[in-house]
């Protein structure tokens, strides 16, 4: 595994792989890697000749009051995990080379980023689309892998790639969960013992709503009431949103139609968590 921090070098190495006819899989991350990230690399190794991961805690996607400074930075541990996962290249830029003094170009995210995370975290998707496009320019991979846990992010990236004619395929991979159902997330490290129990409320709420849908309930108002009730039952009171929306546009629905997604964002202790469940029609 080669660890590269120079942007000219990573570009030259990956371009060479592509020109030699090899397919390249890219897994962009902010580090603090868990089994969910590793599953993206496994998928990359399954279908690509060469696998690349990036580790960069991207300042531009954090709001001024968010957790940029305390975001876990575990580089040594991350590199060991990536090596074990059979990664070929890791790009670890420093902030200065990505955003040098005077940097001023940002990508305006597509409309699918307007609601939900877009409303709760102003500027977040602008930071995500900007860094992801920059990484795509530096690492001209064949396909890039993202977790479904960040459901709206994956849609935003897909649409950006489509709208801007970026020659990259986007593959969204399933959310990995702990044995009790908690979605894996780098931010789970923030959860204290009692927070960890409460955090399960997100998964239980998704399941409760999905059970109701399977039992024939189609009215979104009833389903959203069920989501909130289950969250409250777990002492989760600070709910940013708990909604059942169209799975492609993320627009609100009155009734569950062919394909919908349940999206939740809520605060557990000092930790903001998100989770989702796709309802296939
Ligand atoms: O999902 C993440 O970890 C980040 O948003 C990403 C895609 C690596 C961009 O910084």
PDB file of C-alpha atoms and ligand atoms in Angstrom:
ATOM      1  CA  UNK A   1       0.000   0.000   0.000  1.00  0.00           C
ATOM      2  CA  UNK A   2       1.377   3.406  -0.933  1.00  0.00           C
ATOM      3  CA  UNK A   3       0.502   6.487   1.084  1.00  0.00           C
ATOM      4  CA  UNK A   4       0.703   9.637  -1.020  1.00  0.00           C
ATOM      5  CA  UNK A   5       0.186  13.216   0.086  1.00  0.00           C
ATOM      6  CA  UNK A   6       1.347  15.069  -3.019  1.00  0.00           C
ATOM      7  CA  UNK A   7      -1.528  15.848  -5.393  1.00  0.00           C
ATOM      8  CA  UNK A   8       0.615  15.748  -8.544  1.00  0.00           C
ATOM      9  CA  UNK A   9       1.895  12.328  -7.568  1.00  0.00           C
ATOM     10  CA  UNK A  10      -1.523  10.805  -6.867  1.00  0.00           C
ATOM     11  CA  UNK A  11      -2.842  12.166 -10.157  1.00  0.00           C
ATOM     12  CA  UNK A  12       0.136  10.769 -12.111  1.00  0.00           C
ATOM     13  CA  UNK A  13      -0.077   7.350 -10.440  1.00  0.00           C
ATOM     14  CA  UNK A  14      -3.822   6.912 -10.949  1.00  0.00           C
ATOM     15  CA  UNK A  15      -3.714   8.263 -14.503  1.00  0.00           C
ATOM     16  CA  UNK A  16      -0.992   5.730 -15.244  1.00  0.00           C
ATOM     17  CA  UNK A  17      -3.187   2.902 -13.871  1.00  0.00           C
ATOM     18  CA  UNK A  18      -6.089   4.006 -16.064  1.00  0.00           C
ATOM     19  CA  UNK A  19      -3.930   4.423 -19.173  1.00  0.00           C
ATOM     20  CA  UNK A  20      -2.596   0.929 -18.573  1.00  0.00           C
ATOM     21  CA  UNK A  21      -6.157  -0.342 -18.863  1.00  0.00           C
ATOM     22  CA  UNK A  22      -6.806  -1.020 -15.174  1.00  0.00           C
ATOM     23  CA  UNK A  23     -10.075  -0.062 -13.496  1.00  0.00           C
ATOM     24  CA  UNK A  24      -9.746   2.056 -10.363  1.00  0.00           C
ATOM     25  CA  UNK A  25     -12.135   2.183  -7.386  1.00  0.00           C
ATOM     26  CA  UNK A  26     -12.153   5.219  -5.098  1.00  0.00           C
ATOM     27  CA  UNK A  27     -13.390   5.383  -1.501  1.00  0.00           C
ATOM     28  CA  UNK A  28     -13.333   8.966  -0.175  1.00  0.00           C
ATOM     29  CA  UNK A  29     -13.351   9.134   3.651  1.00  0.00           C
ATOM     30  CA  UNK A  30     -12.693  11.503   6.513  1.00  0.00           C
ATOM     31  CA  UNK A  31     -10.835   8.760   8.410  1.00  0.00           C
ATOM     32  CA  UNK A  32     -11.892   7.333  11.800  1.00  0.00           C
ATOM     33  CA  UNK A  33     -12.562   4.229   9.761  1.00  0.00           C
ATOM     34  CA  UNK A  34     -15.023   1.523  10.800  1.00  0.00           C
ATOM     35  CA  UNK A  35     -16.324  -1.654   9.199  1.00  0.00           C
ATOM     36  CA  UNK A  36     -18.694   0.376   6.987  1.00  0.00           C
ATOM     37  CA  UNK A  37     -15.744   2.070   5.269  1.00  0.00           C
ATOM     38  CA  UNK A  38     -13.944  -1.243   4.961  1.00  0.00           C
ATOM     39  CA  UNK A  39     -17.002  -2.771   3.264  1.00  0.00           C
ATOM     40  CA  UNK A  40     -16.709  -0.029   0.599  1.00  0.00           C
ATOM     41  CA  UNK A  41     -13.101  -1.038   0.022  1.00  0.00           C
ATOM     42  CA  UNK A  42     -14.081  -4.683  -0.168  1.00  0.00           C
ATOM     43  CA  UNK A  43     -16.615  -3.814  -2.836  1.00  0.00           C
ATOM     44  CA  UNK A  44     -13.978  -1.818  -4.696  1.00  0.00           C
ATOM     45  CA  UNK A  45     -11.562  -4.768  -4.578  1.00  0.00           C
ATOM     46  CA  UNK A  46     -14.318  -7.055  -5.806  1.00  0.00           C
ATOM     47  CA  UNK A  47     -14.974  -5.105  -9.006  1.00  0.00           C
ATOM     48  CA  UNK A  48     -11.858  -2.968  -9.637  1.00  0.00           C
ATOM     49  CA  UNK A  49      -8.230  -3.771 -10.395  1.00  0.00           C
ATOM     50  CA  UNK A  50      -6.865  -1.002  -8.178  1.00  0.00           C
ATOM     51  CA  UNK A  51      -8.399   0.467  -4.984  1.00  0.00           C
ATOM     52  CA  UNK A  52      -7.721   3.941  -3.623  1.00  0.00           C
ATOM     53  CA  UNK A  53      -8.897   5.488  -0.350  1.00  0.00           C
ATOM     54  CA  UNK A  54      -8.617   9.119   0.650  1.00  0.00           C
ATOM     55  CA  UNK A  55      -8.452  10.446   4.201  1.00  0.00           C
ATOM     56  CA  UNK A  56      -9.207  14.128   4.667  1.00  0.00           C
ATOM     57  CA  UNK A  57     -11.302  15.836   7.342  1.00  0.00           C
ATOM     58  CA  UNK A  58     -12.790  18.440   5.047  1.00  0.00           C
ATOM     59  CA  UNK A  59     -13.182  21.754   6.908  1.00  0.00           C
ATOM     60  CA  UNK A  60     -15.547  23.271   4.343  1.00  0.00           C
ATOM     61  CA  UNK A  61     -18.367  20.796   5.102  1.00  0.00           C
ATOM     62  CA  UNK A  62     -18.522  21.655   8.823  1.00  0.00           C
ATOM     63  CA  UNK A  63     -20.510  24.588  10.139  1.00  0.00           C
ATOM     64  CA  UNK A  64     -18.837  27.035  12.572  1.00  0.00           C
ATOM     65  CA  UNK A  65     -20.539  25.393  15.584  1.00  0.00           C
ATOM     66  CA  UNK A  66     -20.000  21.811  14.412  1.00  0.00           C
ATOM     67  CA  UNK A  67     -17.453  19.170  15.409  1.00  0.00           C
ATOM     68  CA  UNK A  68     -14.577  19.875  12.964  1.00  0.00           C
ATOM     69  CA  UNK A  69     -11.954  20.334  15.693  1.00  0.00           C
ATOM     70  CA  UNK A  70     -13.046  17.359  17.747  1.00  0.00           C
ATOM     71  CA  UNK A  71     -13.700  15.045  14.758  1.00  0.00           C
ATOM     72  CA  UNK A  72     -11.663  11.876  15.504  1.00  0.00           C
ATOM     73  CA  UNK A  73      -8.291  11.780  13.746  1.00  0.00           C
ATOM     74  CA  UNK A  74      -6.862   8.269  13.913  1.00  0.00           C
ATOM     75  CA  UNK A  75      -4.462   8.163  10.974  1.00  0.00           C
ATOM     76  CA  UNK A  76      -2.180   5.343  12.117  1.00  0.00           C
ATOM     77  CA  UNK A  77      -5.066   3.065  12.956  1.00  0.00           C
ATOM     78  CA  UNK A  78      -6.827   3.975   9.683  1.00  0.00           C
ATOM     79  CA  UNK A  79      -3.745   3.154   7.605  1.00  0.00           C
ATOM     80  CA  UNK A  80      -3.393  -0.219   9.336  1.00  0.00           C
ATOM     81  CA  UNK A  81      -7.055  -1.020   8.551  1.00  0.00           C
ATOM     82  CA  UNK A  82      -6.661   0.055   4.928  1.00  0.00           C
ATOM     83  CA  UNK A  83      -3.537  -2.043   4.548  1.00  0.00           C
ATOM     84  CA  UNK A  84      -5.335  -5.100   5.949  1.00  0.00           C
ATOM     85  CA  UNK A  85      -8.227  -4.430   3.552  1.00  0.00           C
ATOM     86  CA  UNK A  86      -5.836  -4.673   0.582  1.00  0.00           C
ATOM     87  CA  UNK A  87      -5.939  -0.988  -0.436  1.00  0.00           C
ATOM     88  CA  UNK A  88      -3.381  -0.095  -3.104  1.00  0.00           C
ATOM     89  CA  UNK A  89      -3.127   3.683  -2.625  1.00  0.00           C
ATOM     90  CA  UNK A  90      -4.137   6.081   0.141  1.00  0.00           C
ATOM     91  CA  UNK A  91      -4.213   9.799  -0.557  1.00  0.00           C
ATOM     92  CA  UNK A  92      -3.778  11.861   2.615  1.00  0.00           C
ATOM     93  CA  UNK A  93      -3.549  15.525   1.612  1.00  0.00           C
ATOM     94  CA  UNK A  94      -2.922  18.316   4.055  1.00  0.00           C
ATOM     95  CA  UNK A  95      -5.544  21.032   4.327  1.00  0.00           C
ATOM     96  CA  UNK A  96      -3.150  23.595   2.846  1.00  0.00           C
ATOM     97  CA  UNK A  97      -2.779  21.737  -0.450  1.00  0.00           C
ATOM     98  CA  UNK A  98      -6.552  21.330  -0.856  1.00  0.00           C
ATOM     99  CA  UNK A  99      -7.498  24.850   0.248  1.00  0.00           C
ATOM    100  CA  UNK A 100      -4.406  27.036  -0.262  1.00  0.00           C
ATOM    101  CA  UNK A 101      -4.555  30.670   0.835  1.00  0.00           C
ATOM    102  CA  UNK A 102      -6.884  32.556  -1.503  1.00  0.00           C
ATOM    103  CA  UNK A 103      -8.917  29.456  -2.384  1.00  0.00           C
ATOM    104  CA  UNK A 104     -12.354  30.664  -3.475  1.00  0.00           C
ATOM    105  CA  UNK A 105     -14.111  28.218  -5.829  1.00  0.00           C
ATOM    106  CA  UNK A 106     -17.061  26.177  -4.511  1.00  0.00           C
ATOM    107  CA  UNK A 107     -19.644  23.915  -6.108  1.00  0.00           C
ATOM    108  CA  UNK A 108     -23.298  24.897  -5.732  1.00  0.00           C
ATOM    109  CA  UNK A 109     -25.042  21.648  -4.705  1.00  0.00           C
ATOM    110  CA  UNK A 110     -28.048  20.336  -6.667  1.00  0.00           C
ATOM    111  CA  UNK A 111     -31.621  20.918  -5.473  1.00  0.00           C
ATOM    112  CA  UNK A 112     -31.863  17.453  -3.909  1.00  0.00           C
ATOM    113  CA  UNK A 113     -29.537  18.859  -1.234  1.00  0.00           C
ATOM    114  CA  UNK A 114     -31.863  21.731  -0.309  1.00  0.00           C
ATOM    115  CA  UNK A 115     -34.019  20.082   2.337  1.00  0.00           C
ATOM    116  CA  UNK A 116     -33.175  18.000   5.461  1.00  0.00           C
ATOM    117  CA  UNK A 117     -29.392  18.047   5.927  1.00  0.00           C
ATOM    118  CA  UNK A 118     -29.265  21.051   3.614  1.00  0.00           C
ATOM    119  CA  UNK A 119     -31.576  23.005   5.933  1.00  0.00           C
ATOM    120  CA  UNK A 120     -30.106  21.788   9.214  1.00  0.00           C
ATOM    121  CA  UNK A 121     -26.483  22.189   8.150  1.00  0.00           C
ATOM    122  CA  UNK A 122     -26.277  25.263   5.888  1.00  0.00           C
ATOM    123  CA  UNK A 123     -23.231  25.062   3.625  1.00  0.00           C
ATOM    124  CA  UNK A 124     -22.630  21.376   4.382  1.00  0.00           C
ATOM    125  CA  UNK A 125     -23.373  20.030   0.914  1.00  0.00           C
ATOM    126  CA  UNK A 126     -21.493  22.914  -0.708  1.00  0.00           C
ATOM    127  CA  UNK A 127     -18.440  21.678   1.183  1.00  0.00           C
ATOM    128  CA  UNK A 128     -19.138  18.040   0.292  1.00  0.00           C
ATOM    129  CA  UNK A 129     -19.651  18.655  -3.438  1.00  0.00           C
ATOM    130  CA  UNK A 130     -16.547  20.854  -3.557  1.00  0.00           C
ATOM    131  CA  UNK A 131     -14.220  18.341  -1.900  1.00  0.00           C
ATOM    132  CA  UNK A 132     -15.685  15.354  -3.738  1.00  0.00           C
ATOM    133  CA  UNK A 133     -15.302  17.014  -7.130  1.00  0.00           C
ATOM    134  CA  UNK A 134     -11.745  18.039  -6.234  1.00  0.00           C
ATOM    135  CA  UNK A 135     -10.949  14.440  -5.253  1.00  0.00           C
ATOM    136  CA  UNK A 136     -12.511  13.179  -8.489  1.00  0.00           C
ATOM    137  CA  UNK A 137     -10.226  15.543 -10.443  1.00  0.00           C
ATOM    138  CA  UNK A 138      -7.131  14.381  -8.592  1.00  0.00           C
ATOM    139  CA  UNK A 139      -8.052  10.690  -8.696  1.00  0.00           C
ATOM    140  CA  UNK A 140      -9.604   9.886 -12.078  1.00  0.00           C
ATOM    141  CA  UNK A 141     -11.129   6.604 -10.915  1.00  0.00           C
ATOM    142  CA  UNK A 142     -13.588   4.413 -12.786  1.00  0.00           C
ATOM    143  CA  UNK A 143     -16.075   4.178  -9.932  1.00  0.00           C
ATOM    144  CA  UNK A 144     -16.424   5.804  -6.523  1.00  0.00           C
ATOM    145  CA  UNK A 145     -18.152   4.192  -3.551  1.00  0.00           C
ATOM    146  CA  UNK A 146     -20.352   5.890  -0.941  1.00  0.00           C
ATOM    147  CA  UNK A 147     -22.345   4.485   1.976  1.00  0.00           C
ATOM    148  CA  UNK A 148     -26.144   4.578   1.961  1.00  0.00           C
ATOM    149  CA  UNK A 149     -26.002   5.718   5.600  1.00  0.00           C
ATOM    150  CA  UNK A 150     -25.497   9.244   4.187  1.00  0.00           C
ATOM    151  CA  UNK A 151     -28.490   8.802   1.903  1.00  0.00           C
ATOM    152  CA  UNK A 152     -28.937  12.438   0.878  1.00  0.00           C
ATOM    153  CA  UNK A 153     -25.187  12.907   0.367  1.00  0.00           C
ATOM    154  CA  UNK A 154     -25.136   9.971  -2.075  1.00  0.00           C
ATOM    155  CA  UNK A 155     -28.023  11.504  -4.068  1.00  0.00           C
ATOM    156  CA  UNK A 156     -26.318  14.911  -4.101  1.00  0.00           C
ATOM    157  CA  UNK A 157     -23.085  13.388  -5.408  1.00  0.00           C
ATOM    158  CA  UNK A 158     -24.868  11.311  -8.062  1.00  0.00           C
ATOM    159  CA  UNK A 159     -26.712  14.365  -9.340  1.00  0.00           C
ATOM    160  CA  UNK A 160     -23.582  16.521  -9.348  1.00  0.00           C
ATOM    161  CA  UNK A 161     -21.712  13.878 -11.360  1.00  0.00           C
ATOM    162  CA  UNK A 162     -24.582  13.645 -13.794  1.00  0.00           C
ATOM    163  CA  UNK A 163     -25.117  17.400 -14.141  1.00  0.00           C
ATOM    164  CA  UNK A 164     -21.416  18.206 -14.533  1.00  0.00           C
ATOM    165  CA  UNK A 165     -20.665  15.264 -16.875  1.00  0.00           C
ATOM    166  CA  UNK A 166     -18.024  13.841 -14.543  1.00  0.00           C
ATOM    167  CA  UNK A 167     -16.742  10.592 -16.095  1.00  0.00           C
ATOM    168  CA  UNK A 168     -17.160   8.549 -12.914  1.00  0.00           C
ATOM    169  CA  UNK A 169     -19.652   5.886 -11.906  1.00  0.00           C
ATOM    170  CA  UNK A 170     -21.124   6.248  -8.403  1.00  0.00           C
ATOM    171  CA  UNK A 171     -22.018   3.142  -6.447  1.00  0.00           C
ATOM    172  CA  UNK A 172     -23.999   3.400  -3.220  1.00  0.00           C
ATOM    173  CA  UNK A 173     -23.378   0.524  -0.806  1.00  0.00           C
ATOM    174  CA  UNK A 174     -25.537  -0.785   2.066  1.00  0.00           C
ATOM    175  CA  UNK A 175     -25.331   0.671   5.579  1.00  0.00           C
ATOM    176  CA  UNK A 176     -23.428  -1.551   7.993  1.00  0.00           C
ATOM    177  CA  UNK A 177     -24.976  -1.939  11.441  1.00  0.00           C
ATOM    178  CA  UNK A 178     -23.788  -3.067  14.855  1.00  0.00           C
ATOM    179  CA  UNK A 179     -25.394  -6.354  15.987  1.00  0.00           C
ATOM    180  CA  UNK A 180     -28.122  -4.377  17.839  1.00  0.00           C
ATOM    181  CA  UNK A 181     -28.947  -2.286  14.746  1.00  0.00           C
ATOM    182  CA  UNK A 182     -27.078   0.980  15.379  1.00  0.00           C
ATOM    183  CA  UNK A 183     -25.776   2.277  12.044  1.00  0.00           C
ATOM    184  CA  UNK A 184     -21.972   2.390  11.990  1.00  0.00           C
ATOM    185  CA  UNK A 185     -20.645   5.936  12.040  1.00  0.00           C
ATOM    186  CA  UNK A 186     -17.370   7.610  12.944  1.00  0.00           C
ATOM    187  CA  UNK A 187     -19.417   9.810  15.304  1.00  0.00           C
ATOM    188  CA  UNK A 188     -20.557   6.784  17.369  1.00  0.00           C
ATOM    189  CA  UNK A 189     -17.231   7.227  19.190  1.00  0.00           C
ATOM    190  CA  UNK A 190     -18.702  10.313  20.856  1.00  0.00           C
ATOM    191  CA  UNK A 191     -21.522   8.319  22.484  1.00  0.00           C
ATOM    192  CA  UNK A 192     -21.241   7.736  26.225  1.00  0.00           C
ATOM    193  CA  UNK A 193     -22.668   4.526  27.765  1.00  0.00           C
ATOM    194  CA  UNK A 194     -26.194   5.880  28.259  1.00  0.00           C
ATOM    195  CA  UNK A 195     -26.125   7.754  24.915  1.00  0.00           C
ATOM    196  CA  UNK A 196     -25.297   4.471  23.206  1.00  0.00           C
ATOM    197  CA  UNK A 197     -28.538   2.901  24.481  1.00  0.00           C
ATOM    198  CA  UNK A 198     -30.584   5.956  23.523  1.00  0.00           C
ATOM    199  CA  UNK A 199     -29.011   6.011  20.067  1.00  0.00           C
ATOM    200  CA  UNK A 200     -30.707   2.716  19.320  1.00  0.00           C
ATOM    201  CA  UNK A 201     -33.933   4.731  19.217  1.00  0.00           C
ATOM    202  CA  UNK A 202     -33.122   5.755  15.632  1.00  0.00           C
ATOM    203  CA  UNK A 203     -33.026   2.149  14.446  1.00  0.00           C
ATOM    204  CA  UNK A 204     -36.090   1.207  16.499  1.00  0.00           C
ATOM    205  CA  UNK A 205     -38.008   4.160  15.040  1.00  0.00           C
ATOM    206  CA  UNK A 206     -37.103   3.129  11.488  1.00  0.00           C
ATOM    207  CA  UNK A 207     -38.204  -0.412  12.225  1.00  0.00           C
ATOM    208  CA  UNK A 208     -41.462   0.664  13.879  1.00  0.00           C
ATOM    209  CA  UNK A 209     -42.416   2.777  10.858  1.00  0.00           C
ATOM    210  CA  UNK A 210     -41.381   0.059   8.440  1.00  0.00           C
ATOM    211  CA  UNK A 211     -43.465  -2.503  10.366  1.00  0.00           C
ATOM    212  CA  UNK A 212     -46.467  -0.202  10.058  1.00  0.00           C
ATOM    213  CA  UNK A 213     -45.903   0.151   6.303  1.00  0.00           C
ATOM    214  CA  UNK A 214     -45.651  -3.626   5.960  1.00  0.00           C
ATOM    215  CA  UNK A 215     -48.920  -3.898   7.880  1.00  0.00           C
ATOM    216  CA  UNK A 216     -50.565  -1.677   5.253  1.00  0.00           C
ATOM    217  CA  UNK A 217     -50.320   1.865   6.701  1.00  0.00           C
ATOM    218  CA  UNK A 218     -49.686   4.324   3.867  1.00  0.00           C
ATOM    219  CA  UNK A 219     -50.468   7.690   5.514  1.00  0.00           C
ATOM    220  CA  UNK A 220     -47.218   9.585   6.037  1.00  0.00           C
ATOM    221  CA  UNK A 221     -48.670  11.686   8.895  1.00  0.00           C
ATOM    222  CA  UNK A 222     -49.324   8.490  10.895  1.00  0.00           C
ATOM    223  CA  UNK A 223     -45.910   7.065  10.057  1.00  0.00           C
ATOM    224  CA  UNK A 224     -44.110  10.256  11.050  1.00  0.00           C
ATOM    225  CA  UNK A 225     -46.050  10.318  14.344  1.00  0.00           C
ATOM    226  CA  UNK A 226     -44.836   6.766  14.974  1.00  0.00           C
ATOM    227  CA  UNK A 227     -41.237   7.790  14.248  1.00  0.00           C
ATOM    228  CA  UNK A 228     -41.378  10.679  16.716  1.00  0.00           C
ATOM    229  CA  UNK A 229     -43.119   8.596  19.371  1.00  0.00           C
ATOM    230  CA  UNK A 230     -40.482   5.858  19.174  1.00  0.00           C
ATOM    231  CA  UNK A 231     -37.672   8.423  19.348  1.00  0.00           C
ATOM    232  CA  UNK A 232     -39.309  10.058  22.380  1.00  0.00           C
ATOM    233  CA  UNK A 233     -39.718   6.619  24.005  1.00  0.00           C
ATOM    234  CA  UNK A 234     -35.909   6.442  23.874  1.00  0.00           C
ATOM    235  CA  UNK A 235     -35.651   9.911  25.477  1.00  0.00           C
ATOM    236  CA  UNK A 236     -34.615  11.424  22.150  1.00  0.00           C
ATOM    237  CA  UNK A 237     -36.257  14.853  22.172  1.00  0.00           C
ATOM    238  CA  UNK A 238     -33.996  16.898  19.899  1.00  0.00           C
ATOM    239  CA  UNK A 239     -35.193  15.714  16.521  1.00  0.00           C
ATOM    240  CA  UNK A 240     -34.021  17.676  13.471  1.00  0.00           C
ATOM    241  CA  UNK A 241     -36.306  15.655  11.213  1.00  0.00           C
ATOM    242  CA  UNK A 242     -38.009  12.270  11.135  1.00  0.00           C
ATOM    243  CA  UNK A 243     -39.772  12.033   7.791  1.00  0.00           C
ATOM    244  CA  UNK A 244     -41.005   9.710   5.082  1.00  0.00           C
ATOM    245  CA  UNK A 245     -40.173  11.200   1.684  1.00  0.00           C
ATOM    246  CA  UNK A 246     -39.798  10.380  -1.984  1.00  0.00           C
ATOM    247  CA  UNK A 247     -36.688   8.209  -2.385  1.00  0.00           C
ATOM    248  CA  UNK A 248     -35.273  10.123  -5.374  1.00  0.00           C
ATOM    249  CA  UNK A 249     -36.382  13.733  -4.924  1.00  0.00           C
ATOM    250  CA  UNK A 250     -36.565  13.701  -1.092  1.00  0.00           C
ATOM    251  CA  UNK A 251     -39.720  15.795  -1.399  1.00  0.00           C
ATOM    252  CA  UNK A 252     -42.438  15.256   1.262  1.00  0.00           C
ATOM    253  CA  UNK A 253     -45.195  12.742   0.529  1.00  0.00           C
ATOM    254  CA  UNK A 254     -48.764  12.433   1.777  1.00  0.00           C
ATOM    255  CA  UNK A 255     -48.905   8.703   1.210  1.00  0.00           C
ATOM    256  CA  UNK A 256     -46.187   6.121   0.737  1.00  0.00           C
ATOM    257  CA  UNK A 257     -45.919   5.477  -2.958  1.00  0.00           C
ATOM    258  CA  UNK A 258     -43.843   2.996  -4.916  1.00  0.00           C
ATOM    259  CA  UNK A 259     -40.503   3.998  -3.460  1.00  0.00           C
ATOM    260  CA  UNK A 260     -39.924   6.052  -0.336  1.00  0.00           C
ATOM    261  CA  UNK A 261     -37.195   6.565   2.205  1.00  0.00           C
ATOM    262  CA  UNK A 262     -37.438   7.237   5.917  1.00  0.00           C
ATOM    263  CA  UNK A 263     -34.883   9.838   7.030  1.00  0.00           C
ATOM    264  CA  UNK A 264     -34.009  10.663  10.634  1.00  0.00           C
ATOM    265  CA  UNK A 265     -31.583  13.170  12.147  1.00  0.00           C
ATOM    266  CA  UNK A 266     -31.561  13.645  15.902  1.00  0.00           C
ATOM    267  CA  UNK A 267     -29.286  14.605  18.732  1.00  0.00           C
ATOM    268  CA  UNK A 268     -28.338  12.040  21.358  1.00  0.00           C
ATOM    269  CA  UNK A 269     -26.454  13.767  24.172  1.00  0.00           C
ATOM    270  CA  UNK A 270     -24.042  16.045  22.329  1.00  0.00           C
ATOM    271  CA  UNK A 271     -23.914  13.817  19.246  1.00  0.00           C
ATOM    272  CA  UNK A 272     -25.939  14.407  16.118  1.00  0.00           C
ATOM    273  CA  UNK A 273     -26.827  11.119  14.408  1.00  0.00           C
ATOM    274  CA  UNK A 274     -28.516  10.333  11.103  1.00  0.00           C
ATOM    275  CA  UNK A 275     -30.007   7.110   9.794  1.00  0.00           C
ATOM    276  CA  UNK A 276     -32.437   6.038   7.072  1.00  0.00           C
ATOM    277  CA  UNK A 277     -34.359   3.121   5.660  1.00  0.00           C
ATOM    278  CA  UNK A 278     -35.339   2.638   2.051  1.00  0.00           C
ATOM    279  CA  UNK A 279     -38.872   1.362   1.521  1.00  0.00           C
ATOM    280  CA  UNK A 280     -38.892  -0.487  -1.793  1.00  0.00           C
ATOM    281  CA  UNK A 281     -42.270  -0.394  -3.467  1.00  0.00           C
TER     282      UNK A 281
HETATM  283  O1  LIG B   1     -19.034  10.875   3.874  1.00  0.00           O
HETATM  284  C1  LIG B   1     -17.937  11.396   4.182  1.00  0.00           C
HETATM  285  O2  LIG B   1     -17.128  10.839   4.929  1.00  0.00           O
HETATM  286  C2  LIG B   1     -17.571  12.767   3.620  1.00  0.00           C
HETATM  287  O3  LIG B   1     -18.691  13.580   3.513  1.00  0.00           O
HETATM  288  C3  LIG B   1     -16.827  12.680   2.285  1.00  0.00           C
HETATM  289  C4  LIG B   1     -17.693  12.088   1.188  1.00  0.00           C
HETATM  290  C5  LIG B   1     -15.559  11.845   2.443  1.00  0.00           C
HETATM  291  C6  LIG B   1     -16.423  14.081   1.832  1.00  0.00           C
HETATM  292  O4  LIG B   1     -15.592  14.702   2.767  1.00  0.00           O
END
